[in-house]
Amino acid sequence: MKNTTQSENRQTIALNLENFVHEVLVVSPGRINLIGEHIDYNGGHVLPAAINKQIKIYFRRNNTRRCNVWSKNFDNGYSFSIDAIGISDVEWENYILGVVHYIDQIYPGAIQGFDCIVESALPMGSGLSSSAALECGIATGLNTLFSIGLTKDQIIHLSRDAEHNYVGTKCGIMDQFTVVRGQKDHLILLDCQNLDYRMIHADIAPYQLVLLNSNVSHNLASSEYNNRRADCEAALAIIQEKHPEYKYLVDVPKEVLMSFEEELTPTMFDRASYVIQENKRTLMAAEALEKGKFEEFGNLLWESHHGLRYNYQVSCEELDFMVDFAKTQKGVLGARMMGGGFGGCTINMVHKDVVPSYTDAISKAYKKQFGIDLSPIEVSISDGVEVKK
Ligand code: ADP
Ligand code: MG
């Protein structure tokens, strides 16, 4: 990767869908995660699914050495030469630059000039992983447009590398994995240590999953995300001095962690406790769901939020208010913040008969408390990224 900025290479452009004849259209979904938050990068289990809120990306070759990208959502676009790819000062451009860079590393020369238009119905920065939808959508589209032959696993990993090294968010692998491998009506019980996974039929009737977007984002998400990851790595490194057998934080038994209370800082200890418990909760939640024990599942959601709020400390006033309110409502079995935190959505397990009254009541209470509209998002569990020619 060149550490120069893109300023010389970069140009602004405008593309218009009205007269754009595409060769490839990719539909790339966002994702939910029922439980297992912030533990993918700690080697834990997660329970995500792709959803029917998606980014559409239209592609065509242009027979030049330039790539022209337009985001309808930002009403903005840029152009870069394929021969001089580097990190941009404009954040969103890096999701695409990073993907192009890493594909070029795997198959040098495979990508030629292209035009593409991004049009999204997926809220950004709300914990629904518009970032992975964008990365994996771009990678999948270019793979088809230039018949490159990347495997799904390569697309998952290079998209993650783009986010790490071009955008600078040290995310785990869950988001990219889910966007690529999601299946309609199925949750993915994913072991993030080895990417072993099992599809679980998402049969939760008479309950429904309701997302409530707090419409706040506290701008801490990226920096605090990386701080949490660093806290966990530091805790693990101290534990590994005596116990090299534990490769990931989730592998450390509770008793072993307790014996390190003096050696870890209180913050590290809290982070590690959360991670170890959340991994257990995810496994219990998957089992409860498969056995139809929905109350048990719901209780694990409340506990997960409690841990995220007090031990992992990635929640915020607005999300806590929403979860506290949810607890007072009949027919709501469980709720928790979802995604990186500091804003974004809560995920709620709600009896179908009370969905309208619940969303109405919580929206009113939230507006009264914060003066902000809450956005309920109806989701269904859908397929992963797809090419529609
Ligand atoms: P999340 O993944 O939860 O939506 P992130 O902060 O990880 O939140 O990713 C959001 C970022 O992804 C946006 O700030 C933007 O840089 C990029 N992005 C997502 N969707 C689009 C889009 N339609 N056009 C341009 N950039 C986008
Ligand atoms: Mg993201």
XYZ file of N, CA, C and O in Angstrom, residues 171-339:
676
model
N -11.974 -4.106 12.583
C -13.170 -4.927 12.786
C -12.818 -6.411 12.813
O -11.753 -6.817 12.354
N -13.762 -7.209 13.321
C -13.605 -8.662 13.252
C -14.024 -9.142 11.868
O -14.013 -8.372 10.908
N -14.441 -10.398 11.792
C -14.756 -10.980 10.483
C -16.262 -11.198 10.298
O -16.734 -11.499 9.219
N -17.028 -10.987 11.385
C -18.455 -11.324 11.331
C -19.195 -10.608 10.204
O -19.985 -11.226 9.488
N -18.963 -9.309 10.062
C -19.782 -8.541 9.127
C -19.582 -9.012 7.688
O -20.544 -9.257 6.955
N -18.339 -9.137 7.288
C -18.053 -9.553 5.917
C -18.532 -10.986 5.683
O -19.069 -11.315 4.617
N -18.334 -11.837 6.678
C -18.760 -13.233 6.554
C -20.273 -13.297 6.320
O -20.762 -14.031 5.451
N -21.008 -12.515 7.077
C -22.474 -12.566 7.009
C -22.989 -11.983 5.697
O -23.909 -12.528 5.076
N -22.383 -10.878 5.279
C -22.816 -10.247 4.026
C -22.609 -11.221 2.857
O -23.433 -11.318 1.958
N -21.530 -11.991 2.905
C -21.236 -12.901 1.794
C -21.993 -14.227 1.921
O -22.494 -14.764 0.942
N -22.108 -14.755 3.130
C -22.633 -16.121 3.280
C -24.062 -16.187 3.812
O -24.579 -17.282 4.053
N -24.694 -15.045 4.028
C -26.061 -15.045 4.577
C -27.015 -15.883 3.734
O -26.834 -16.023 2.518
N -28.013 -16.478 4.395
C -29.031 -17.274 3.687
C -30.407 -16.904 4.205
O -30.588 -16.756 5.417
N -31.335 -16.784 3.273
C -32.704 -16.420 3.615
C -33.227 -17.287 4.777
O -33.016 -18.500 4.789
N -33.862 -16.637 5.724
C -34.519 -17.312 6.861
C -33.566 -18.083 7.778
O -34.013 -18.920 8.556
N -32.272 -17.826 7.673
C -31.321 -18.537 8.530
C -30.396 -17.590 9.292
O -29.900 -16.616 8.738
N -30.179 -17.964 10.547
C -29.128 -17.313 11.335
C -27.860 -18.130 11.158
O -27.919 -19.331 10.902
N -26.731 -17.451 11.312
C -25.453 -18.155 11.175
C -24.820 -18.236 12.572
O -24.510 -17.200 13.154
N -24.664 -19.437 13.075
C -23.881 -19.579 14.318
C -22.433 -19.772 13.881
O -22.052 -20.835 13.388
N -21.663 -18.702 14.043
C -20.313 -18.666 13.461
C -19.259 -18.670 14.563
O -19.317 -17.851 15.489
N -18.326 -19.579 14.439
C -17.174 -19.608 15.340
C -16.069 -18.786 14.668
O -15.507 -19.197 13.642
N -15.798 -17.627 15.238
C -14.892 -16.693 14.556
C -13.417 -17.106 14.664
O -12.562 -16.477 14.059
N -13.133 -18.186 15.409
C -11.736 -18.660 15.465
C -11.340 -19.358 14.189
O -10.220 -19.241 13.715
N -12.278 -20.135 13.649
C -11.913 -20.963 12.494
C -12.917 -20.845 11.347
O -12.803 -21.535 10.346
N -13.897 -19.990 11.517
C -14.971 -19.770 10.547
C -15.823 -21.015 10.288
O -16.479 -21.124 9.262
N -15.814 -21.949 11.241
C -16.800 -23.024 11.193
C -18.159 -22.386 11.446
O -18.275 -21.490 12.295
N -19.164 -22.852 10.740
C -20.481 -22.266 10.985
C -21.587 -23.284 10.768
O -21.398 -24.285 10.093
N -22.704 -22.963 11.365
C -23.873 -23.814 11.255
C -25.065 -22.891 11.017
O -25.201 -21.863 11.687
N -25.896 -23.251 10.039
C -27.087 -22.443 9.766
C -28.215 -22.895 10.692
O -28.455 -24.096 10.824
N -28.868 -21.932 11.301
C -29.995 -22.253 12.196
C -31.250 -21.618 11.620
O -31.260 -20.413 11.337
N -32.277 -22.434 11.421
C -33.506 -21.884 10.860
C -34.085 -20.860 11.847
O -34.242 -21.157 13.028
N -34.360 -19.677 11.345
C -34.809 -18.588 12.224
C -36.320 -18.636 12.376
O -37.043 -17.843 11.783
N -36.764 -19.592 13.156
C -38.196 -19.775 13.324
C -38.577 -19.279 14.711
O -38.462 -20.010 15.686
N -39.013 -18.018 14.795
C -39.262 -17.446 16.127
C -40.722 -17.036 16.330
O -41.043 -16.361 17.294
N -41.597 -17.454 15.410
C -43.018 -17.120 15.578
C -43.512 -17.629 16.933
O -43.095 -18.712 17.343
N -44.359 -16.889 17.650
C -45.071 -15.664 17.269
C -44.277 -14.376 17.547
O -44.866 -13.298 17.617
N -42.979 -14.489 17.703
C -42.184 -13.289 17.977
C -41.583 -12.749 16.690
O -41.459 -13.471 15.700
N -41.209 -11.482 16.738
C -40.559 -10.842 15.590
C -39.358 -10.067 16.080
O -39.319 -9.614 17.222
N -38.399 -9.892 15.177
C -37.255 -9.050 15.505
C -37.558 -7.643 15.021
O -37.924 -7.433 13.868
N -37.440 -6.694 15.916
C -37.704 -5.296 15.576
C -36.426 -4.509 15.829
O -35.850 -4.589 16.917
N -35.988 -3.763 14.834
C -34.836 -2.884 15.023
C -35.353 -1.479 15.264
O -36.282 -1.031 14.605
N -34.741 -0.812 16.216
C -35.107 0.581 16.479
C -33.841 1.414 16.360
O -32.889 1.223 17.120
N -33.846 2.297 15.378
C -32.654 3.136 15.173
C -32.756 4.370 16.058
O -33.682 5.169 15.929
N -31.787 4.525 16.946
C -31.786 5.662 17.872
C -31.535 6.983 17.152
O -31.748 8.062 17.708
N -31.043 6.880 15.923
C -30.680 8.069 15.130
C -29.651 8.951 15.836
O -29.610 10.156 15.607
N -28.873 8.354 16.684
C -27.702 9.077 17.201
C -26.468 8.250 16.880
O -26.515 7.026 16.776
N -25.378 8.970 16.669
C -24.085 8.287 16.582
C -23.081 9.260 17.173
O -23.035 10.424 16.793
N -22.371 8.781 18.169
C -21.574 9.701 18.981
C -20.134 9.876 18.529
O -19.301 10.347 19.294
N -19.891 9.438 17.297
C -18.563 9.705 16.724
C -17.410 9.049 17.471
O -16.261 9.375 17.248
N -17.756 8.178 18.400
C -16.723 7.488 19.173
C -16.487 6.119 18.578
O -15.517 5.451 18.905
N -17.453 5.742 17.704
C -17.528 4.339 17.305
C -16.181 3.803 16.831
O -15.716 2.780 17.311
N -15.522 4.522 15.933
C -14.316 3.958 15.331
C -13.143 3.939 16.307
O -12.482 2.912 16.496
N -12.902 5.065 16.993
C -11.747 5.117 17.899
C -11.949 4.201 19.099
O -11.062 3.455 19.498
N -13.159 4.219 19.677
C -13.407 3.376 20.853
C -13.431 1.898 20.483
O -13.069 1.044 21.279
N -13.860 1.619 19.270
C -13.828 0.225 18.791
C -12.391 -0.289 18.858
O -12.108 -1.355 19.423
N -11.493 0.491 18.287
C -10.094 0.065 18.283
C -9.525 0.016 19.705
O -8.703 -0.851 20.012
N -9.972 0.932 20.577
C -9.514 0.888 21.979
C -9.954 -0.395 22.674
O -9.193 -0.985 23.438
N -11.213 -0.812 22.420
C -11.699 -2.039 23.051
C -10.863 -3.223 22.585
O -10.502 -4.094 23.355
N -10.576 -3.224 21.311
C -9.779 -4.326 20.773
C -8.400 -4.334 21.435
O -7.886 -5.390 21.810
N -7.823 -3.158 21.608
C -6.496 -3.061 22.228
C -6.549 -3.514 23.692
O -5.652 -4.218 24.172
N -7.613 -3.128 24.426
C -7.771 -3.570 25.827
C -7.788 -5.095 25.906
O -7.174 -5.698 26.791
N -8.529 -5.703 24.984
C -8.655 -7.172 24.997
C -7.318 -7.824 24.662
O -6.932 -8.823 25.283
N -6.613 -7.262 23.696
C -5.315 -7.840 23.317
C -4.317 -7.711 24.467
O -3.534 -8.624 24.730
N -4.391 -6.575 25.169
C -3.473 -6.366 26.292
C -3.780 -7.358 27.416
O -2.866 -7.955 28.003
N -5.075 -7.565 27.708
C -5.456 -8.525 28.757
C -4.981 -9.925 28.387
O -4.389 -10.637 29.207
N -5.206 -10.304 27.137
C -4.809 -11.648 26.701
C -3.292 -11.829 26.788
O -2.813 -12.886 27.227
N -2.552 -10.795 26.405
C -1.080 -10.901 26.417
C -0.583 -11.169 27.847
O 0.314 -11.992 28.057
N -1.199 -10.504 28.839
C -0.784 -10.714 30.235
C -1.131 -12.143 30.676
O -0.317 -12.836 31.294
N -2.321 -12.586 30.315
C -2.738 -13.954 30.695
C -1.842 -14.988 29.998
O -1.426 -15.989 30.596
N -1.484 -14.706 28.758
C -0.677 -15.674 27.987
C 0.752 -15.832 28.531
O 1.392 -16.850 28.266
N 1.220 -14.834 29.289
C 2.567 -15.000 29.861
C 2.626 -16.250 30.740
O 3.617 -16.957 30.771
N 1.523 -16.513 31.446
C 1.473 -17.741 32.263
C 0.733 -18.875 31.563
O 0.909 -20.040 31.896
N -0.136 -18.510 30.644
C -0.984 -19.523 29.997
C -0.942 -19.367 28.482
O -1.918 -18.926 27.861
N 0.152 -19.772 27.865
C 0.246 -19.621 26.406
C -0.755 -20.510 25.659
O -0.953 -20.335 24.457
N -1.369 -21.444 26.394
C -2.325 -22.346 25.723
C -3.609 -21.627 25.289
O -4.334 -22.132 24.444
N -3.892 -20.452 25.850
C -5.109 -19.744 25.434
C -4.800 -18.817 24.265
O -4.122 -17.807 24.421
N -5.314 -19.206 23.121
C -5.012 -18.424 21.906
C -5.908 -17.191 21.784
O -5.554 -16.203 21.165
N -7.108 -17.300 22.319
C -8.077 -16.196 22.234
C -8.644 -15.909 23.628
O -8.709 -16.807 24.470
N -9.109 -14.691 23.802
C -9.651 -14.308 25.105
C -10.846 -15.179 25.520
O -11.007 -15.508 26.690
N -11.678 -15.553 24.554
C -12.858 -16.363 24.919
C -12.480 -17.747 25.442
O -13.300 -18.410 26.070
N -11.249 -18.176 25.193
C -10.831 -19.514 25.646
C -10.445 -19.535 27.122
O -10.290 -20.603 27.709
N -10.258 -18.351 27.706
C -9.780 -18.289 29.092
C -10.939 -18.663 30.029
O -11.989 -18.009 30.012
N -10.779 -19.725 30.838
C -11.868 -20.077 31.767
C -12.045 -18.972 32.815
O -11.082 -18.270 33.156
N -13.277 -18.883 33.314
C -13.601 -17.822 34.267
C -12.667 -17.862 35.491
O -12.190 -16.819 35.959
N -12.387 -19.075 35.994
C -11.540 -19.203 37.195
C -10.144 -18.652 36.922
O -9.529 -18.034 37.798
N -9.660 -18.899 35.709
C -8.319 -18.398 35.358
C -8.347 -16.873 35.316
O -7.462 -16.198 35.854
N -9.398 -16.331 34.702
C -9.505 -14.862 34.658
C -9.522 -14.290 36.074
O -8.834 -13.295 36.363
N -10.299 -14.944 36.965
C -10.401 -14.444 38.349
C -9.020 -14.386 39.009
O -8.731 -13.469 39.773
N -8.164 -15.320 38.678
C -6.835 -15.362 39.307
C -5.938 -14.230 38.789
O -4.850 -14.019 39.311
N -6.400 -13.514 37.763
C -5.614 -12.397 37.213
C -6.155 -11.025 37.633
O -5.743 -10.007 37.098
N -7.084 -11.032 38.579
C -7.738 -9.774 38.931
C -6.718 -8.704 39.360
O -6.874 -7.526 39.032
N -5.690 -9.138 40.067
C -4.665 -8.185 40.530
C -3.767 -7.702 39.394
O -3.340 -6.550 39.371
N -3.493 -8.612 38.472
C -2.509 -8.277 37.434
C -3.087 -7.440 36.296
O -2.361 -6.696 35.641
N -4.377 -7.595 36.051
C -5.004 -6.802 34.986
C -5.483 -5.472 35.567
O -5.812 -5.401 36.753
N -5.518 -4.435 34.759
C -6.147 -3.197 35.216
C -7.647 -3.464 35.361
O -8.178 -4.384 34.713
N -8.365 -2.677 36.186
C -9.813 -2.899 36.310
C -10.511 -2.858 34.950
O -11.444 -3.627 34.698
N -10.044 -1.970 34.071
C -10.670 -1.878 32.748
C -10.451 -3.167 31.965
O -11.397 -3.740 31.403
N -9.218 -3.635 31.923
C -8.941 -4.880 31.197
C -9.753 -6.032 31.768
O -10.269 -6.866 31.026
N -9.852 -6.075 33.094
C -10.589 -7.157 33.745
C -12.068 -7.125 33.339
O -12.663 -8.152 33.015
N -12.632 -5.942 33.340
C -14.039 -5.788 32.941
C -14.270 -6.204 31.495
O -15.247 -6.873 31.172
N -13.372 -5.764 30.625
C -13.508 -6.111 29.196
C -13.443 -7.633 29.022
O -14.248 -8.229 28.313
N -12.473 -8.249 29.679
C -12.287 -9.695 29.528
C -13.478 -10.465 30.108
O -13.951 -11.439 29.509
N -13.995 -10.002 31.254
C -15.167 -10.683 31.851
C -16.330 -10.662 30.878
O -17.008 -11.675 30.669
N -16.552 -9.490 30.301
C -17.663 -9.373 29.345
C -17.491 -10.362 28.198
O -18.419 -11.088 27.829
N -16.303 -10.368 27.626
C -16.051 -11.182 26.427
C -16.303 -12.669 26.715
O -16.965 -13.368 25.933
N -15.797 -13.128 27.849
C -15.928 -14.551 28.193
C -17.405 -14.909 28.425
O -17.903 -15.926 27.957
N -18.113 -14.004 29.108
C -19.541 -14.260 29.367
C -20.375 -14.181 28.087
O -21.286 -14.968 27.877
N -20.051 -13.215 27.249
C -20.857 -13.028 26.029
C -20.729 -14.239 25.107
O -21.701 -14.649 24.465
N -19.566 -14.825 25.063
C -19.406 -16.023 24.237
C -20.284 -17.162 24.763
O -20.952 -17.850 23.990
N -20.318 -17.303 26.077
C -21.182 -18.354 26.672
C -22.647 -18.056 26.372
O -23.424 -18.941 26.039
N -22.990 -16.777 26.511
C -24.389 -16.395 26.248
C -24.785 -16.743 24.816
O -25.901 -17.202 24.568
N -23.893 -16.514 23.877
C -24.235 -16.765 22.473
C -24.523 -18.246 22.252
O -25.497 -18.601 21.574
N -23.697 -19.092 22.824
C -23.916 -20.539 22.654
C -25.226 -20.963 23.316
O -25.998 -21.739 22.746
N -25.493 -20.396 24.500
C -26.755 -20.729 25.186
C -27.949 -20.194 24.395
O -28.990 -20.842 24.300
N -27.778 -19.012 23.817
C -28.883 -18.386 23.066
C -29.219 -19.209 21.825
O -30.396 -19.405 21.503
N -28.199 -19.696 21.136
C -28.444 -20.498 19.924
C -29.219 -21.757 20.301
O -30.182 -22.148 19.621
N -28.816 -22.365 21.410
C -29.496 -23.590 21.848
C -30.944 -23.288 22.252
O -31.874 -24.002 21.867
N -31.112 -22.194 22.992
C -32.469 -21.825 23.431
C -33.370 -21.585 22.221
O -34.519 -22.038 22.173
N -32.835 -20.911 21.237
C -33.621 -20.595 20.040
C -34.030 -21.869 19.303
O -35.177 -22.018 18.874
N -33.093 -22.774 19.180
C -33.391 -24.025 18.458
C -34.427 -24.860 19.191
O -35.174 -25.611 18.578
N -34.461 -24.714 20.539
C -35.441 -25.488 21.324
C -36.740 -24.722 21.514
O -37.621 -25.159 22.250
N -36.832 -23.535 20.922
C -38.056 -22.745 21.066
C -38.212 -22.120 22.435
O -39.307 -21.700 22.814
N -37.108 -22.052 23.208
C -37.194 -21.440 24.544
C -36.942 -19.935 24.419
O -35.849 -19.433 24.711
N -37.971 -19.244 23.964
C -37.781 -17.837 23.592
C -37.574 -16.924 24.802
O -36.894 -15.914 24.708
N -38.212 -17.270 25.936
C -38.005 -16.413 27.120
C -36.558 -16.465 27.577
O -35.961 -15.453 27.937
N -36.020 -17.675 27.535
C -34.621 -17.849 27.908
C -33.731 -17.041 26.952
O -32.792 -16.357 27.372
N -34.055 -17.120 25.671
C -33.304 -16.366 24.670
C -33.388 -14.865 24.970
O -32.380 -14.149 24.963
N -34.602 -14.402 25.253
C -34.796 -12.981 25.536
C -33.986 -12.516 26.741
O -33.378 -11.442 26.728
N -33.955 -13.351 27.770
C -33.186 -12.980 28.967
C -31.710 -12.800 28.643
O -31.032 -11.947 29.217
N -31.219 -13.611 27.728
C -29.805 -13.489 27.345
C -29.548 -12.161 26.616
O -28.468 -11.580 26.722
N -30.562 -11.676 25.895
C -30.412 -10.357 25.248
C -30.280 -9.256 26.302
O -29.440 -8.369 26.200
N -31.134 -9.311 27.336
C -31.024 -8.291 28.407
C -29.633 -8.350 29.044
O -29.013 -7.331 29.310
N -29.188 -9.573 29.302
C -27.877 -9.731 29.965
C -26.747 -9.217 29.072
O -25.784 -8.627 29.552
N -26.879 -9.464 27.793
C -25.863 -8.992 26.852
C -25.783 -7.458 26.907
O -24.693 -6.876 26.993
N -26.953 -6.823 26.918
C -26.929 -5.348 26.984
C -26.307 -4.865 28.293
O -25.529 -3.897 28.300
N -26.644 -5.538 29.371
C -26.091 -5.161 30.673
C -24.563 -5.205 30.619
O -23.863 -4.287 31.083
N -24.018 -6.244 30.036
C -22.566 -6.376 29.914
C -21.958 -5.306 29.010
O -20.904 -4.737 29.303
N -22.647 -5.015 27.922
C -22.145 -3.993 26.988
C -22.172 -2.608 27.636
O -21.321 -1.759 27.388
N -23.171 -2.422 28.511
C -23.333 -1.121 29.172
C -22.303 -0.926 30.295
O -21.638 0.102 30.350
N -22.180 -1.922 31.136
C -21.381 -1.711 32.352
C -19.954 -2.257 32.270
O -19.044 -1.683 32.861
N -19.761 -3.370 31.579
C -18.421 -3.972 31.548
C -17.630 -3.594 30.297
O -16.443 -3.325 30.365
N -18.317 -3.620 29.167
C -17.615 -3.295 27.924
C -17.705 -1.797 27.612
O -16.902 -1.260 26.861
N -18.719 -1.161 28.174
C -18.883 0.299 28.094
C -18.856 0.854 26.667
O -18.073 1.735 26.344
N -19.743 0.283 25.840
C -19.876 0.780 24.470
C -21.303 1.257 24.184
O -21.657 1.508 23.043
N -22.115 1.372 25.257
C -23.482 1.840 25.049
C -23.507 3.362 25.194
O -22.457 4.012 25.224
N -24.685 3.927 25.252
C -24.823 5.371 25.477
C -26.202 5.598 26.093
O -27.039 4.690 26.152
N -26.411 6.829 26.547
C -27.648 7.190 27.242
C -28.900 6.799 26.450
O -29.857 6.259 26.990
N -28.865 7.095 25.157
C -30.051 6.860 24.331
C -30.367 5.365 24.227
O -31.519 4.940 24.349
N -29.331 4.553 23.979
C -29.544 3.101 23.858
C -29.994 2.517 25.196
O -30.877 1.654 25.246
N -29.405 2.996 26.281
C -29.785 2.491 27.608
C -31.248 2.831 27.913
O -31.990 2.009 28.451
N -31.642 4.029 27.561
C -33.039 4.438 27.759
C -33.969 3.482 27.002
O -34.986 3.021 27.522
N -33.604 3.195 25.759
C -34.458 2.330 24.922
C -34.578 0.924 25.514
O -35.664 0.335 25.528
N -33.466 0.396 25.991
C -33.506 -0.965 26.548
C -34.249 -0.964 27.891
O -35.069 -1.855 28.152
N -34.016 0.059 28.706
C -34.742 0.154 29.983
C -36.247 0.265 29.740
O -37.054 -0.350 30.435
N -36.621 1.055 28.751
C -38.044 1.211 28.434
C -38.621 -0.118 27.945
O -39.718 -0.526 28.351
N -37.866 -0.789 27.087
C -38.325 -2.067 26.525
C -38.661 -3.059 27.642
O -39.634 -3.814 27.554
N -37.865 -3.005 28.709
C -38.055 -3.950 29.828
C -39.406 -3.772 30.515
O -39.925 -4.702 31.119
N -39.970 -2.581 30.413
C -41.248 -2.318 31.087
C -42.444 -2.726 30.218
O -43.586 -2.609 30.654
N -42.176 -3.171 29.001
C -43.274 -3.394 28.056
C -43.666 -4.861 27.938
O -42.794 -5.725 27.741
N -44.972 -5.114 28.018
C -45.479 -6.485 27.861
C -45.224 -6.973 26.438
O -45.360 -6.213 25.484
N -44.833 -8.213 26.324
C -44.650 -8.790 24.989
C -43.255 -8.591 24.431
O -42.953 -9.059 23.333
N -42.405 -7.857 25.167
C -41.021 -7.701 24.711
C -40.166 -8.677 25.528
O -40.000 -8.505 26.737
N -39.649 -9.681 24.859
C -38.917 -10.735 25.587
C -37.479 -10.347 25.879
O -36.870 -10.868 26.811
N -36.916 -9.455 25.048
C -35.525 -9.064 25.266
C -35.137 -7.974 24.291
O -35.771 -7.803 23.241
N -34.109 -7.206 24.646
C -33.592 -6.165 23.747
C -32.158 -5.858 24.153
O -31.770 -6.058 25.310
N -31.409 -5.381 23.187
C -30.035 -4.960 23.482
C -29.538 -4.049 22.359
O -30.125 -4.012 21.270
N -28.486 -3.306 22.655
C -27.858 -2.530 21.588
C -27.192 -3.502 20.629
O -26.794 -4.597 21.010
N -27.081 -3.078 19.368
C -26.508 -3.977 18.360
C -25.444 -3.234 17.562
O -25.642 -2.076 17.216
N -24.333 -3.903 17.303
C -23.282 -3.277 16.504
C -22.186 -2.704 17.392
O -22.100 -3.005 18.591
